[in-house]
Amino acid sequence: MPYYGCHLSISKGFEAMGKDALFIGADTFAFFPRNPRGGQMRPLDELDIQRLKQLLQDHEFGPLVAHAPYIYNMATGDPEASAVVRQRMKEDLERLDHLPNVYYNIHPGAHVGQGQEQGISNVASVIKDVLSEGFSTPILLETMAGKGTELGGQFQELAAIISELDSDPQVGVCLDTCHVSDGGYDVAQDLDGVLDELDQVVGLERLAAVHVNDSKNPAGSHRDRHELLGDGTLGLDFFRSLVQSPRLKDLPMILETPNKKLEGYKREIAMLRAFEQGATVQEAQSQIESEPTQ
Ligand code: FE
Ligand code: FE
Ligand code: ZN
């Protein structure tokens, strides 16, 4: 059984995220370990973390998926910028090591004109340096839409990074449904074919989390604009097959859809759970509409 959740705000602390997750029927969630623009971290509140740990245990949560700030560019060729990214990643991982069962999800970065090969080797050297500190939290490289010089739009780029890391088992992959489609992998038409390709190029055993997003744009657009489930080019039939796929069971499935309120995520999670139980698109929709909104 997959776990379902969405990206939550850490502004009220760790336990508050756990409570928000329960409110929307989630049993996993994602969060930025610090301000998404990469600012200072607040001091560690041990008691708050303890309370979250208890909540996660009491309610049988799956793995959590922390997201590195978007501003980190591991592929940068600028030594000073690279030093800042390494330092920040080490601080993030030091913090995450206080939580049980959490992944650190990061965008590989953009090579900004140095070329794909140089970018890939920069990413690998940053990860190698960071992991040399002995953190235990796994790092997940996200599949990207391939916007501009962004790395990770092709599975081969992720495979090349992992191979430069001597296939370190601490490095995995997070599949973003909007990004892979935008990157040119037509998941809406052929989910199994795309998973076969991911398996051949990277290895499905490295797939540790899924970002569940519809896309505003057609496959291959390289745009990266997320849409609410069912309102985009992927469609509800696709999300139904996604959560029913035996190859994706037990993975945390994280919504990053443009809902303005938690209630929107609550409805999307209820719909995904109904799909998993075998409901048709119409059944799932009417089931959700009959539910009282709190
Ligand atoms: Fe992401
Ligand atoms: Fe994502
Ligand atoms: Zn995105």
Coordinates of C-alpha atoms and ligand atoms in Angstrom, one line a residue:
M1 CA 0.0 0.0 0.0
P2 CA 1.4 3.4 -0.9
Y3 CA 1.5 6.2 1.6
Y4 CA -0.2 9.5 0.7
G5 CA 0.5 13.1 1.7
C6 CA 1.4 16.5 0.4
H7 CA 3.9 19.2 1.0
L8 CA 3.2 20.9 4.3
S9 CA 4.5 24.2 5.9
I10 CA 7.1 23.8 8.7
S11 CA 6.3 27.3 9.9
K12 CA 4.6 26.0 13.1
G13 CA 7.1 23.3 13.7
F14 CA 7.4 19.5 13.4
E15 CA 4.5 18.3 15.5
A16 CA 2.1 20.8 13.8
M17 CA 3.0 19.2 10.4
G18 CA 2.0 15.8 11.8
K19 CA -1.3 17.2 13.0
D20 CA -2.0 18.9 9.6
A21 CA -1.2 15.5 7.9
L22 CA -3.7 13.7 10.1
F23 CA -6.3 16.4 9.3
I24 CA -6.1 15.6 5.6
G25 CA -5.9 11.8 6.0
A26 CA -2.2 11.6 5.1
D27 CA 0.3 9.0 6.4
T28 CA 3.3 10.7 4.9
F29 CA 4.2 14.3 4.1
A30 CA 6.9 16.5 2.6
F31 CA 8.4 19.7 4.0
F32 CA 11.3 22.1 3.5
P33 CA 13.8 21.7 6.3
R34 CA 14.4 25.5 6.1
N35 CA 13.0 28.4 4.2
P36 CA 12.6 27.4 0.5
R37 CA 14.7 30.3 -0.5
G38 CA 17.5 28.8 1.6
G39 CA 17.7 31.2 4.6
Q40 CA 18.8 30.4 8.1
M41 CA 17.5 27.4 10.0
R42 CA 15.6 27.8 13.2
P43 CA 17.3 26.2 16.3
L44 CA 16.4 22.5 16.8
D45 CA 13.5 21.9 19.2
E46 CA 14.1 18.4 20.5
L47 CA 10.7 18.2 22.3
D48 CA 8.8 19.2 19.1
I49 CA 10.7 16.5 17.2
Q50 CA 9.9 13.9 20.0
R51 CA 6.2 14.7 19.7
L52 CA 6.3 14.3 16.0
K53 CA 8.1 11.0 16.3
Q54 CA 5.4 9.8 18.7
L55 CA 2.6 10.9 16.3
L56 CA 4.2 9.2 13.3
Q57 CA 4.5 6.0 15.3
D58 CA 1.0 6.1 16.7
H59 CA -0.5 6.6 13.3
E60 CA 1.8 4.2 11.3
F61 CA 3.2 6.8 9.0
G62 CA 5.4 5.9 6.0
P63 CA 8.7 7.6 5.2
L64 CA 8.7 11.4 5.1
V65 CA 10.2 13.2 2.2
A66 CA 12.1 16.4 3.1
H67 CA 12.7 18.7 0.1
A68 CA 15.9 20.7 -0.3
P69 CA 15.4 24.4 -1.1
Y70 CA 15.0 25.0 -4.8
I71 CA 17.8 27.5 -4.8
Y72 CA 20.5 24.9 -4.2
N73 CA 22.4 24.2 -7.4
M74 CA 24.7 21.2 -6.9
A75 CA 25.7 21.5 -10.6
T76 CA 27.2 25.0 -10.2
G77 CA 30.8 25.4 -11.4
D78 CA 31.4 28.4 -9.1
P79 CA 33.6 27.2 -6.2
E80 CA 32.1 29.7 -3.7
A81 CA 28.5 28.9 -4.6
S82 CA 29.3 25.2 -4.4
A83 CA 30.8 25.6 -1.0
V84 CA 27.6 27.3 0.2
V85 CA 25.4 24.5 -1.2
R86 CA 27.6 21.8 0.5
Q87 CA 27.4 23.6 3.8
R88 CA 23.7 24.0 3.7
M89 CA 23.1 20.4 2.6
K90 CA 25.2 19.3 5.5
E91 CA 23.1 21.4 7.9
D92 CA 19.9 20.0 6.5
L93 CA 21.1 16.4 6.7
E94 CA 22.3 16.9 10.3
R95 CA 18.8 18.1 11.2
L96 CA 17.1 15.3 9.3
D97 CA 19.2 12.7 11.0
H98 CA 17.1 13.5 14.1
L99 CA 14.0 12.1 12.4
P100 CA 13.4 8.4 11.8
N101 CA 12.6 7.2 8.2
V102 CA 13.0 10.4 6.2
Y103 CA 14.4 11.0 2.7
Y104 CA 16.2 14.2 1.5
N105 CA 14.8 15.0 -1.9
I106 CA 16.8 17.4 -4.1
H107 CA 16.8 18.7 -7.6
P108 CA 20.1 17.8 -9.3
G109 CA 20.6 21.4 -10.5
A110 CA 21.3 23.3 -13.7
H111 CA 24.6 23.2 -15.6
V112 CA 24.1 26.8 -16.8
G113 CA 26.2 26.4 -19.9
Q114 CA 29.1 24.3 -18.6
G115 CA 27.7 21.3 -20.4
Q116 CA 25.8 18.3 -19.2
E117 CA 28.9 16.2 -18.5
Q118 CA 30.6 18.9 -16.3
G119 CA 27.3 19.5 -14.5
I120 CA 26.9 15.8 -13.7
S121 CA 30.4 15.5 -12.4
N122 CA 29.8 18.7 -10.2
V123 CA 26.6 17.2 -8.8
A124 CA 28.4 13.9 -8.0
S125 CA 31.3 15.6 -6.3
V126 CA 28.9 17.7 -4.1
I127 CA 27.0 14.5 -3.0
K128 CA 30.2 12.6 -2.4
D129 CA 31.5 15.4 -0.2
V130 CA 28.2 15.8 1.8
L131 CA 27.9 12.0 2.4
S132 CA 31.5 11.7 3.5
E133 CA 30.3 13.3 6.8
G134 CA 28.5 10.0 7.6
F135 CA 24.9 11.1 7.6
S136 CA 22.4 8.3 7.5
T137 CA 19.5 10.0 5.7
P138 CA 19.2 8.9 2.1
I139 CA 19.4 11.4 -0.7
L140 CA 16.8 11.2 -3.5
L141 CA 17.5 12.9 -6.9
E142 CA 14.3 14.1 -8.5
T143 CA 13.4 13.5 -12.1
M144 CA 13.1 17.0 -13.7
A145 CA 11.2 18.6 -16.6
G146 CA 14.4 19.4 -18.4
K147 CA 13.7 23.2 -18.4
G148 CA 16.7 25.2 -19.7
T149 CA 20.0 23.6 -18.7
E150 CA 18.3 21.7 -15.8
L151 CA 19.8 18.2 -15.2
G152 CA 17.6 15.2 -14.5
G153 CA 15.1 15.6 -17.4
Q154 CA 16.5 12.3 -18.8
F155 CA 16.9 9.2 -16.7
Q156 CA 20.4 8.8 -18.2
E157 CA 21.5 11.9 -16.4
L158 CA 20.4 10.6 -13.0
A159 CA 22.1 7.2 -13.8
A160 CA 25.3 9.0 -14.7
I161 CA 25.3 10.9 -11.4
I162 CA 24.7 7.7 -9.5
S163 CA 27.4 5.9 -11.4
E164 CA 29.9 8.6 -10.6
L165 CA 29.0 7.9 -7.0
D166 CA 30.0 4.3 -7.4
S167 CA 26.3 3.3 -7.2
D168 CA 26.2 4.4 -3.6
P169 CA 23.1 2.7 -2.1
Q170 CA 22.4 5.9 -0.1
V171 CA 21.4 7.7 -3.3
G172 CA 17.9 7.0 -4.8
V173 CA 15.4 8.6 -7.0
C174 CA 12.1 10.5 -6.7
L175 CA 9.8 10.3 -9.7
D176 CA 7.7 13.4 -10.3
T177 CA 4.8 12.6 -12.6
C178 CA 4.5 16.2 -14.0
H179 CA 8.3 16.5 -14.5
V180 CA 8.7 13.1 -16.3
S181 CA 5.8 13.9 -18.6
D182 CA 7.1 17.4 -19.3
G183 CA 10.6 15.8 -19.8
G184 CA 9.2 13.7 -22.7
Y185 CA 8.3 10.4 -21.0
D186 CA 4.6 9.9 -21.9
V187 CA 3.5 8.4 -18.5
A188 CA -0.2 9.2 -19.2
Q189 CA -0.2 6.9 -22.3
D190 CA 2.3 4.3 -21.1
L191 CA 3.1 4.3 -17.3
D192 CA 4.5 0.7 -17.5
G193 CA 6.7 1.5 -20.5
V194 CA 8.2 4.5 -18.6
L195 CA 8.8 2.4 -15.5
D196 CA 10.5 -0.2 -17.6
E197 CA 12.8 2.5 -19.0
L198 CA 13.5 3.8 -15.5
D199 CA 14.2 0.3 -14.4
Q200 CA 16.7 -0.3 -17.3
V201 CA 18.5 3.0 -16.9
V202 CA 18.5 3.6 -13.2
G203 CA 17.0 0.5 -11.5
L204 CA 13.5 0.5 -10.0
E205 CA 15.0 -0.5 -6.6
R206 CA 16.3 3.1 -6.3
L207 CA 12.9 4.6 -6.7
A208 CA 11.9 5.6 -3.2
A209 CA 9.2 8.3 -3.6
V210 CA 6.7 9.7 -6.1
H211 CA 5.6 13.3 -6.6
V212 CA 2.0 13.1 -7.7
N213 CA 1.2 16.1 -9.9
D214 CA -0.9 16.7 -13.0
S215 CA 0.7 18.9 -15.6
K216 CA -0.6 22.1 -17.3
N217 CA 1.4 21.2 -20.4
P218 CA 1.7 18.2 -22.9
A219 CA 4.4 15.6 -22.7
G220 CA 7.8 16.9 -23.8
S221 CA 7.0 20.5 -23.2
H222 CA 9.9 21.0 -20.7
R223 CA 7.8 23.6 -18.8
D224 CA 7.3 22.3 -15.2
R225 CA 3.9 23.8 -14.3
H226 CA 2.0 21.6 -11.9
E227 CA -1.8 21.2 -12.1
L228 CA -4.5 19.8 -9.8
L229 CA -5.2 16.1 -10.3
G230 CA -7.6 15.7 -13.2
D231 CA -7.3 19.3 -14.4
G232 CA -4.2 18.7 -16.5
T233 CA -2.9 16.7 -19.4
L234 CA -2.2 13.5 -17.3
G235 CA -5.8 13.0 -16.2
L236 CA -7.5 11.0 -13.5
D237 CA -7.3 7.6 -15.3
F238 CA -3.5 8.0 -15.1
F239 CA -3.5 8.7 -11.4
R240 CA -5.8 5.7 -10.9
S241 CA -3.3 3.4 -12.7
L242 CA -0.4 5.1 -10.8
V243 CA -1.7 4.2 -7.3
Q244 CA -2.8 0.7 -8.5
S245 CA 0.6 -0.1 -9.9
P246 CA 2.1 -3.1 -8.1
R247 CA 5.6 -1.6 -8.9
L248 CA 4.9 1.5 -6.9
K249 CA 3.3 0.0 -3.8
D250 CA 4.8 0.9 -0.4
L251 CA 6.2 4.2 -1.8
P252 CA 5.3 7.6 -0.3
M253 CA 3.2 9.5 -2.8
I254 CA 3.5 13.3 -2.3
L255 CA 1.1 15.8 -3.8
E256 CA 2.6 19.1 -5.0
T257 CA -0.5 20.3 -6.7
P258 CA -1.6 24.0 -6.6
N259 CA -4.3 23.7 -3.9
K260 CA -4.8 26.9 -1.9
K261 CA -6.0 25.1 1.2
L262 CA -5.4 21.8 3.1
E263 CA -9.0 20.7 2.2
G264 CA -8.0 20.5 -1.4
Y265 CA -5.2 18.0 -0.5
K266 CA -7.6 16.1 1.7
R267 CA -9.9 15.6 -1.3
E268 CA -7.1 14.5 -3.6
I269 CA -5.8 12.0 -1.0
A270 CA -9.3 10.6 -0.5
M271 CA -9.6 10.2 -4.2
L272 CA -6.2 8.4 -4.5
R273 CA -7.2 6.1 -1.7
A274 CA -10.5 5.3 -3.4
F275 CA -8.6 4.6 -6.7
E276 CA -6.3 2.3 -4.8
Q277 CA -9.4 0.4 -3.5
G278 CA -10.5 -0.1 -7.1
A279 CA -13.0 2.7 -7.5
T280 CA -13.6 4.0 -11.0
V281 CA -13.0 7.7 -11.7
Q282 CA -16.8 8.4 -11.4
E283 CA -17.1 6.4 -8.2
A284 CA -14.2 8.2 -6.6
Q285 CA -15.5 11.6 -7.6
S286 CA -19.0 11.0 -6.2
Q287 CA -17.6 9.5 -3.1
I288 CA -15.6 12.6 -2.4
E289 CA -18.4 15.0 -3.2
S290 CA -20.7 13.2 -0.7
E291 CA -18.1 13.6 2.0
P292 CA -18.7 16.5 4.4
T293 CA -16.0 19.1 4.1
Q294 CA -14.7 20.2 7.5
Ligands
FE1 FE 11.0 19.0 -6.4
FE2 FE 8.5 17.5 -7.5
ZN3 ZN 7.9 20.9 -10.5

